Coordinates of C-alpha atoms in Angstrom, one line a residue:
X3 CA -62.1 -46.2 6.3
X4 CA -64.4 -45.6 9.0
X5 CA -62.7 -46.6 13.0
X6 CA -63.3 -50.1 14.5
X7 CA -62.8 -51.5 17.5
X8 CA -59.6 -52.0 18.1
X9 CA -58.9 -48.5 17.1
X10 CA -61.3 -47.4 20.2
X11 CA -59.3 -49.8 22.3
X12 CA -56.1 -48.6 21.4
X13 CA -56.8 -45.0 22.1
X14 CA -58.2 -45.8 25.2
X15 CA -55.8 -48.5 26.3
X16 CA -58.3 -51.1 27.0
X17 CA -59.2 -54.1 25.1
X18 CA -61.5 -54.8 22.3
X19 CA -63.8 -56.6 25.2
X20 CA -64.3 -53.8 27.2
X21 CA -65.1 -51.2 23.9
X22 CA -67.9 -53.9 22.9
X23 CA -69.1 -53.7 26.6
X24 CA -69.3 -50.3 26.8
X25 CA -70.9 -50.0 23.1
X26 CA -73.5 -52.6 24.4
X27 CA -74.3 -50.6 27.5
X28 CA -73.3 -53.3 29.9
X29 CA -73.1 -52.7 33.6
X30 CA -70.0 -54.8 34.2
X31 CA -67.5 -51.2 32.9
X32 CA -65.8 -49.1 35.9
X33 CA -67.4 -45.8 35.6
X34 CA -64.1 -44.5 35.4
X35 CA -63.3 -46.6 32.5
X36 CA -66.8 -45.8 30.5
X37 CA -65.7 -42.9 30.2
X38 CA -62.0 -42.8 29.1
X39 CA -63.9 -45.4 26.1
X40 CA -66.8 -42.8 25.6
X41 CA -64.3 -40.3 24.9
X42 CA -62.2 -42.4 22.7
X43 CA -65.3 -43.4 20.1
X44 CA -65.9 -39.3 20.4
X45 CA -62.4 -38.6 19.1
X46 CA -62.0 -41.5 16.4
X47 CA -65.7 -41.1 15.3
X48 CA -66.4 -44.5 15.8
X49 CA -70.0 -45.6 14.8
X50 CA -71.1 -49.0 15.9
X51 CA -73.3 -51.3 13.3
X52 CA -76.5 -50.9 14.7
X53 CA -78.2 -53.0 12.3
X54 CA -75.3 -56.4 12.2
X55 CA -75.4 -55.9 16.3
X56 CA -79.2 -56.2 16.7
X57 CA -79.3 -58.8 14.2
X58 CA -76.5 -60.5 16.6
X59 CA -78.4 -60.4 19.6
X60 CA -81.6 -61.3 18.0
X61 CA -83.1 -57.7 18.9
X62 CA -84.8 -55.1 16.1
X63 CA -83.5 -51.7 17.5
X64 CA -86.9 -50.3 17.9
X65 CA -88.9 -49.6 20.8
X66 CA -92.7 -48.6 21.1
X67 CA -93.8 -45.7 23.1
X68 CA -97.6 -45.7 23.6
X69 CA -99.5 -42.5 24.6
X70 CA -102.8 -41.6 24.7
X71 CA -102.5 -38.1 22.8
X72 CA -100.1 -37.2 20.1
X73 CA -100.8 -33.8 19.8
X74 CA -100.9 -33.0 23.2
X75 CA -98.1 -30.8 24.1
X76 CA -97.1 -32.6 27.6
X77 CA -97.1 -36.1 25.5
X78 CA -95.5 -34.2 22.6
X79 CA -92.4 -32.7 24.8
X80 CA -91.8 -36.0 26.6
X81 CA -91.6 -38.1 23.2
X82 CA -89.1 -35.5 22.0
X83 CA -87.1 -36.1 25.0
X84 CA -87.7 -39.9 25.1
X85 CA -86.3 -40.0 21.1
X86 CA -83.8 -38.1 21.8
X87 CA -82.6 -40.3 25.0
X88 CA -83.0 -43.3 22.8
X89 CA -81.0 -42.2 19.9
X90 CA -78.2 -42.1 22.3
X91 CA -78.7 -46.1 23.0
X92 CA -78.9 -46.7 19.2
X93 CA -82.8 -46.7 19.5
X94 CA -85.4 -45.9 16.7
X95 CA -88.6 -44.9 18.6
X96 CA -92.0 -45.8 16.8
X97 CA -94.9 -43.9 18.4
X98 CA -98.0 -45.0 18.2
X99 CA -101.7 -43.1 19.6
X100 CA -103.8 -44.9 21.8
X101 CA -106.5 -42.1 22.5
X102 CA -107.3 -43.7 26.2
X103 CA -109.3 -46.8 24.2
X104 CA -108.8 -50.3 26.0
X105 CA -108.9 -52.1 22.6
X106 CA -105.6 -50.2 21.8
X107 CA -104.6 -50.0 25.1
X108 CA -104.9 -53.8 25.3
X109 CA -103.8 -54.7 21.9
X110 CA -100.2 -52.9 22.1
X111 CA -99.3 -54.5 25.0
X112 CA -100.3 -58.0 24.1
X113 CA -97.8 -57.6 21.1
X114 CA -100.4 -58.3 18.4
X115 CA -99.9 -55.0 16.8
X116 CA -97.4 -56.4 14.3
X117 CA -94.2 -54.5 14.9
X118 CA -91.3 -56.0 16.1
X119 CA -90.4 -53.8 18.8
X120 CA -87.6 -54.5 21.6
X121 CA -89.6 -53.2 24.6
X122 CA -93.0 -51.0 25.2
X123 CA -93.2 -47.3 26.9
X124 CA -96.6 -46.8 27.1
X125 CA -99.1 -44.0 29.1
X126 CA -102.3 -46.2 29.5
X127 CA -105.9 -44.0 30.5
X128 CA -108.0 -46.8 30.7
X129 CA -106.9 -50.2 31.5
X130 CA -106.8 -51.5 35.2
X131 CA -103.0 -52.7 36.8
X132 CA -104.8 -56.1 36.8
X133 CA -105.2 -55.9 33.5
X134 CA -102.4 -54.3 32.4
X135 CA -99.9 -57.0 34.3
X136 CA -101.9 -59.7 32.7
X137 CA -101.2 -58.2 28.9
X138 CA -97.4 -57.0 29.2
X139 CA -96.1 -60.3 29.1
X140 CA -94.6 -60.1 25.5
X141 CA -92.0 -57.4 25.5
X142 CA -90.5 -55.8 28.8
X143 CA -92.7 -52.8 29.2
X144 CA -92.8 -49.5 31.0
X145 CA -95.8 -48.0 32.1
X146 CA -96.0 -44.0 32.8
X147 CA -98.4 -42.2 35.1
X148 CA -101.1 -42.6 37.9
X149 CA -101.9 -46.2 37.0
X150 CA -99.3 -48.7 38.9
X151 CA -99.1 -51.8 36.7
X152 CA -99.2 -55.1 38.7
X153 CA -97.0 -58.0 37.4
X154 CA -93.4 -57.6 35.7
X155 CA -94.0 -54.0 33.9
X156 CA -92.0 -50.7 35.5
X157 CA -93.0 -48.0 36.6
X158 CA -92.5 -44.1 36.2
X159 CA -94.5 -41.6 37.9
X160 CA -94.4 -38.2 39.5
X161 CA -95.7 -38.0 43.5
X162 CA -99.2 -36.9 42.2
X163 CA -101.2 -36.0 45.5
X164 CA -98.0 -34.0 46.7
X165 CA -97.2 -32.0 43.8
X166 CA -101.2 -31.1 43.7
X167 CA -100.6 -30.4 47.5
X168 CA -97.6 -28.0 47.1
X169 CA -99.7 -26.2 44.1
X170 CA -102.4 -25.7 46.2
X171 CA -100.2 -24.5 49.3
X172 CA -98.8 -21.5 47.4
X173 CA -101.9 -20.2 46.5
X174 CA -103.0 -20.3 49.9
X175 CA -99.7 -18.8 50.7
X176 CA -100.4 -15.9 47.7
X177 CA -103.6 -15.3 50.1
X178 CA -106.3 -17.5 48.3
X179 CA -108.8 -18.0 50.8
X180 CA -111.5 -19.9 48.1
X181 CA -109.4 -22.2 45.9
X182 CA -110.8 -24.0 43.2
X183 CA -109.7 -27.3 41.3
X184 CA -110.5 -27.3 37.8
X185 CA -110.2 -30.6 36.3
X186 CA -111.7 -33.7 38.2
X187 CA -112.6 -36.5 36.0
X188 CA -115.2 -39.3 37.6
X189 CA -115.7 -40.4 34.4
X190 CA -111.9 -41.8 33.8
X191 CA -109.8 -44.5 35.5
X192 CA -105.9 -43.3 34.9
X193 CA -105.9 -41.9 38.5
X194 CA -104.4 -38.9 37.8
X195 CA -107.6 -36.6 38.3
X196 CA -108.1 -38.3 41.8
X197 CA -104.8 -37.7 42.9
X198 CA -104.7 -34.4 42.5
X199 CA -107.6 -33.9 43.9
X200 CA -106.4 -35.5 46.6
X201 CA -103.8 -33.2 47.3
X202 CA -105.5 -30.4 46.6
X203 CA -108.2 -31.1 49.5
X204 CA -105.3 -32.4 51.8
X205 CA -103.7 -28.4 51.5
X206 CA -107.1 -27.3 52.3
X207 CA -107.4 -29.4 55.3
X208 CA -104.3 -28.4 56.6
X209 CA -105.1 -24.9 56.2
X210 CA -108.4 -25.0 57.9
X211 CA -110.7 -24.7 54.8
X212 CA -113.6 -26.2 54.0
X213 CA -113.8 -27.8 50.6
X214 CA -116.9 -26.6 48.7
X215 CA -118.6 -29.0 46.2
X216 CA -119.0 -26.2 44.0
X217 CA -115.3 -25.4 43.8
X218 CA -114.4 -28.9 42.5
X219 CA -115.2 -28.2 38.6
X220 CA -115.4 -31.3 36.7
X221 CA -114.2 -31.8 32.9
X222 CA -114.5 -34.6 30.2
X223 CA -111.3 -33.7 28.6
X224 CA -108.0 -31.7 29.4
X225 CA -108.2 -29.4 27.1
X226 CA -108.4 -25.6 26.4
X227 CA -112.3 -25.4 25.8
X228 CA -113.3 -27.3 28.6
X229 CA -110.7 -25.4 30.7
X230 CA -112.6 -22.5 29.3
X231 CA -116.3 -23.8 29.8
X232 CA -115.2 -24.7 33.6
X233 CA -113.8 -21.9 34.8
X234 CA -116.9 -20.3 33.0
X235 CA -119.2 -22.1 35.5
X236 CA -116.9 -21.7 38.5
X237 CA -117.0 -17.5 38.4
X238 CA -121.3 -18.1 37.6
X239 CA -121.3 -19.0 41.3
X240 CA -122.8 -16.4 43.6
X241 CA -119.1 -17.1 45.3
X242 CA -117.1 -17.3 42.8
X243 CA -113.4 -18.9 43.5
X244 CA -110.1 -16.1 44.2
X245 CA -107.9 -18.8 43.1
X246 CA -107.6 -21.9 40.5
X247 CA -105.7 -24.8 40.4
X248 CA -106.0 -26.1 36.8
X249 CA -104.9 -30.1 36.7
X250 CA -103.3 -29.3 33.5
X251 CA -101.8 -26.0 31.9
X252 CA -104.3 -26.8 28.8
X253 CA -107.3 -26.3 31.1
X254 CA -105.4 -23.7 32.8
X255 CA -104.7 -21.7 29.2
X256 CA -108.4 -22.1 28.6
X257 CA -109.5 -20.7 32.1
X258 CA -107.1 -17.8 31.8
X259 CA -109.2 -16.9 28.2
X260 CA -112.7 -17.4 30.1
X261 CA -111.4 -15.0 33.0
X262 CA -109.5 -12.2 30.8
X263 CA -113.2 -12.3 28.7
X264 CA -114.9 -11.3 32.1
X265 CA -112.4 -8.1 32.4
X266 CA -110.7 -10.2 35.4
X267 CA -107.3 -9.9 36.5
X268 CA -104.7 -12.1 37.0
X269 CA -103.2 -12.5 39.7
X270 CA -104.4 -9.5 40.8
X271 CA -108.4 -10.9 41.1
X272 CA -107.6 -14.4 40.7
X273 CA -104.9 -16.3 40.9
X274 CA -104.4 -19.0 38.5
X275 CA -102.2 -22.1 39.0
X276 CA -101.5 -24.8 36.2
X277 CA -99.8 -27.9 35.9
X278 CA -97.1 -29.7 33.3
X279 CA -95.4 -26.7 32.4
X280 CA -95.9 -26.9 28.3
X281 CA -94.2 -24.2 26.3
X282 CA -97.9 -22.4 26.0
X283 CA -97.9 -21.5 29.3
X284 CA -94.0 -20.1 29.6
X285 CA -95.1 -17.5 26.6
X286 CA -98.7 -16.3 27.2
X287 CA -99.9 -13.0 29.1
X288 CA -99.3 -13.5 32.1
X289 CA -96.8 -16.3 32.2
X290 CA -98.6 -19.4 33.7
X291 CA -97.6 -20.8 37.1
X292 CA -97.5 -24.3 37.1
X293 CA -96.0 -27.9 38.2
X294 CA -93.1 -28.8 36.5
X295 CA -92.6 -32.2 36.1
X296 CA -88.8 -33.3 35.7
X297 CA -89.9 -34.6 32.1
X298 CA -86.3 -35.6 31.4
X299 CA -85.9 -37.7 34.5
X300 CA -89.0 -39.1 32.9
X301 CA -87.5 -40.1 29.8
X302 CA -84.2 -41.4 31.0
X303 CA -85.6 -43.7 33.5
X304 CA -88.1 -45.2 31.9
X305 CA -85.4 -45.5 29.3
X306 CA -83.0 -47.2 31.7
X307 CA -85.4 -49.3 33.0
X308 CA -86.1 -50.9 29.6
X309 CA -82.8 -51.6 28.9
X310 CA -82.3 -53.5 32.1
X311 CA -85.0 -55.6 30.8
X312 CA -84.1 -55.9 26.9
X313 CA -80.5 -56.8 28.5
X314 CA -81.2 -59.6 30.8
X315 CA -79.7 -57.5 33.6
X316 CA -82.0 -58.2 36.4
X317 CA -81.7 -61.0 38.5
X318 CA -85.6 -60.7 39.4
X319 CA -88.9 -60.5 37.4
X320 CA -90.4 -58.0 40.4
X321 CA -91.8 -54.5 38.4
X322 CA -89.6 -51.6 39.8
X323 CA -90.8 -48.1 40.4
X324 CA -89.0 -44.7 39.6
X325 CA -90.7 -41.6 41.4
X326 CA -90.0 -38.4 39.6
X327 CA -89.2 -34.6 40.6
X328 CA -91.3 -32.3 40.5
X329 CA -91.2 -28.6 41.7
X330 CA -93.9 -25.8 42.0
X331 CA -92.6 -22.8 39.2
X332 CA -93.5 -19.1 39.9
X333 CA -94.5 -17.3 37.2
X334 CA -96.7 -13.9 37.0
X335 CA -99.9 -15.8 37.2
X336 CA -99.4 -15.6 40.9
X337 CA -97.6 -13.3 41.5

């Protein structure tokens, strides 16, 4: 016979009320007494029924989680953690590829996907705030990245234009006189291309150096080729770059091939800064220097967030807005 309740309660020496709170994830538990009931369902092995509870409340269990890339590895790492974090709640996560289209975009926040899901965390590339707050009106949804959602939907984000600012600030710092950025995108509309950039050309200001059109190397995708073909044209130049700040570590993986291929060193003759901090970059010769998103911040607020909402917690409708850590990691691609 598996433990119930009142066995939890017992142990714990609170009632059968207070278990069910805490096993529901309600706010109204004392810290203090969370725990002591936490620590009770560890020791008797309790296992709440997911399935009758749901049913209960009139929820499903699942959530949705939205992104525009399954196999890249920055989308891939996040999901893990965000499954993993959800398992935790009692959460099945169903993932679902959007590949930056509007159509998809559109259609899995309207709800008309078919899947009974509890709530939506989705990464959109191309749909406006306008238009995202006028489709998440189904499920509570979370929206991660550049783009900030108007209407009801939350919000998780890293400070874009100051993490690109503290990238480029150590490799002035290192001694790079010429930076590059590697990894503008005109062409898209999920802001993250245009914040970095921003940043990048604030650290430039504040340094006293003059951005050079020919140093801002444009891409149509974040990936290792174009990284490759873009750094590629960047060293063509009759004054070529002594330092690169790659918007992603994909781009920055394929740069580092395109420079290695010209008998360059690195960080010797150029120094080479990337951005996500994927498991690539950790392992390859030399190690990749990079932004490091707190991805597990990520994953538990937009997490927390959505349960607010599936929960009825929030007195207000008004989206909410989580900004993330982030920290600029040293590796030997600098120095």
């Amino acid at each position: 016979m598996g433990a119930k309740l009142k066995d939890v309660a017992a142990l714990a020496g609170v009632s059968v009320r207070t278990v069910s709170n805490v096993v529901n994830d309600a706010t109204s538990v004392a810290p203090a007494t969370r725990e002591r009931v936490l620590a009770a369902i560890e020791q008797t092995g309790y296992r709440p029924n997911l399935a009758a509870r749901n049913l209960r409340q009139g929820r499903t269990g699942l959530i949705g989680l939205a992104i525009p890339e399954v196999g890249s590895p920055y989308f891939g790492e996040l999901a893990g953690l965000l499954i993993e974090a959800a398992q935790e709640r009692g959460w099945t996560v169903l993932i679902d590829q959007t590949a930056g289209r509007p159509d998809r975009e559109r259609r899995l926040l309207s709800g008309v996907e078919g899947h009974a899901v509890d709530g939506l965390i989705i990464s959109p590339w191309a749909l406006s705030p306008a238009e995202i707050g006028r489709c998440a009106t189904v499920t509570p949804v979370v929206v991660l990245g550049e783009i900030d959602p108007e209407g009801t939907a939350d919000h998780v984000a890293i400070d874009n234009v100051t993490a690109a600012r503290d990238a480029t600030r150590h490799l002035i710092a290192r001694g790079a006189r010429r930076p590059a950025a590697l990894g503008p995108q005109p062409e898209l509309h999920n802001r993250t291309a245009e914040l970095r950039l921003r940043g990048y050309r604030e650290a430039l200001d504040e340094a006293g150096l003059t951005p050079h059109a020919g140093l801002e190397a444009t891409v149509t995708s974040l990936h290792r080729a174009e990284g490759h073909r873009a750094m590629n044209a960047l060293l063509d130049q009759p004054s070529p770059p002594d330092a690169v700040f790659c918007f992603t570590d994909e781009l920055a993986l394929g740069a580092l091939r395109a420079a290695r291929s010209r008998s360059l060193r690195v960080p010797q003759d150029l120094l080479l800064m990337g951005f996500d901090d994927i498991e690539d970059g950790r392992y390859c010769t030399p190690s990749l220097s990079t932004v490091t998103p707190d991805k597990q911040q990520i994953a538990e607020s937009s997490l927390q967030l959505l349960a607010d909402r599936i929960y009825g917690r929030l007195a207000t409708r008004s989206s909410r807005q989580v900004v993330a850590r982030h920290h600029v990691l040293e590796r030997e691609s600098t120095g």
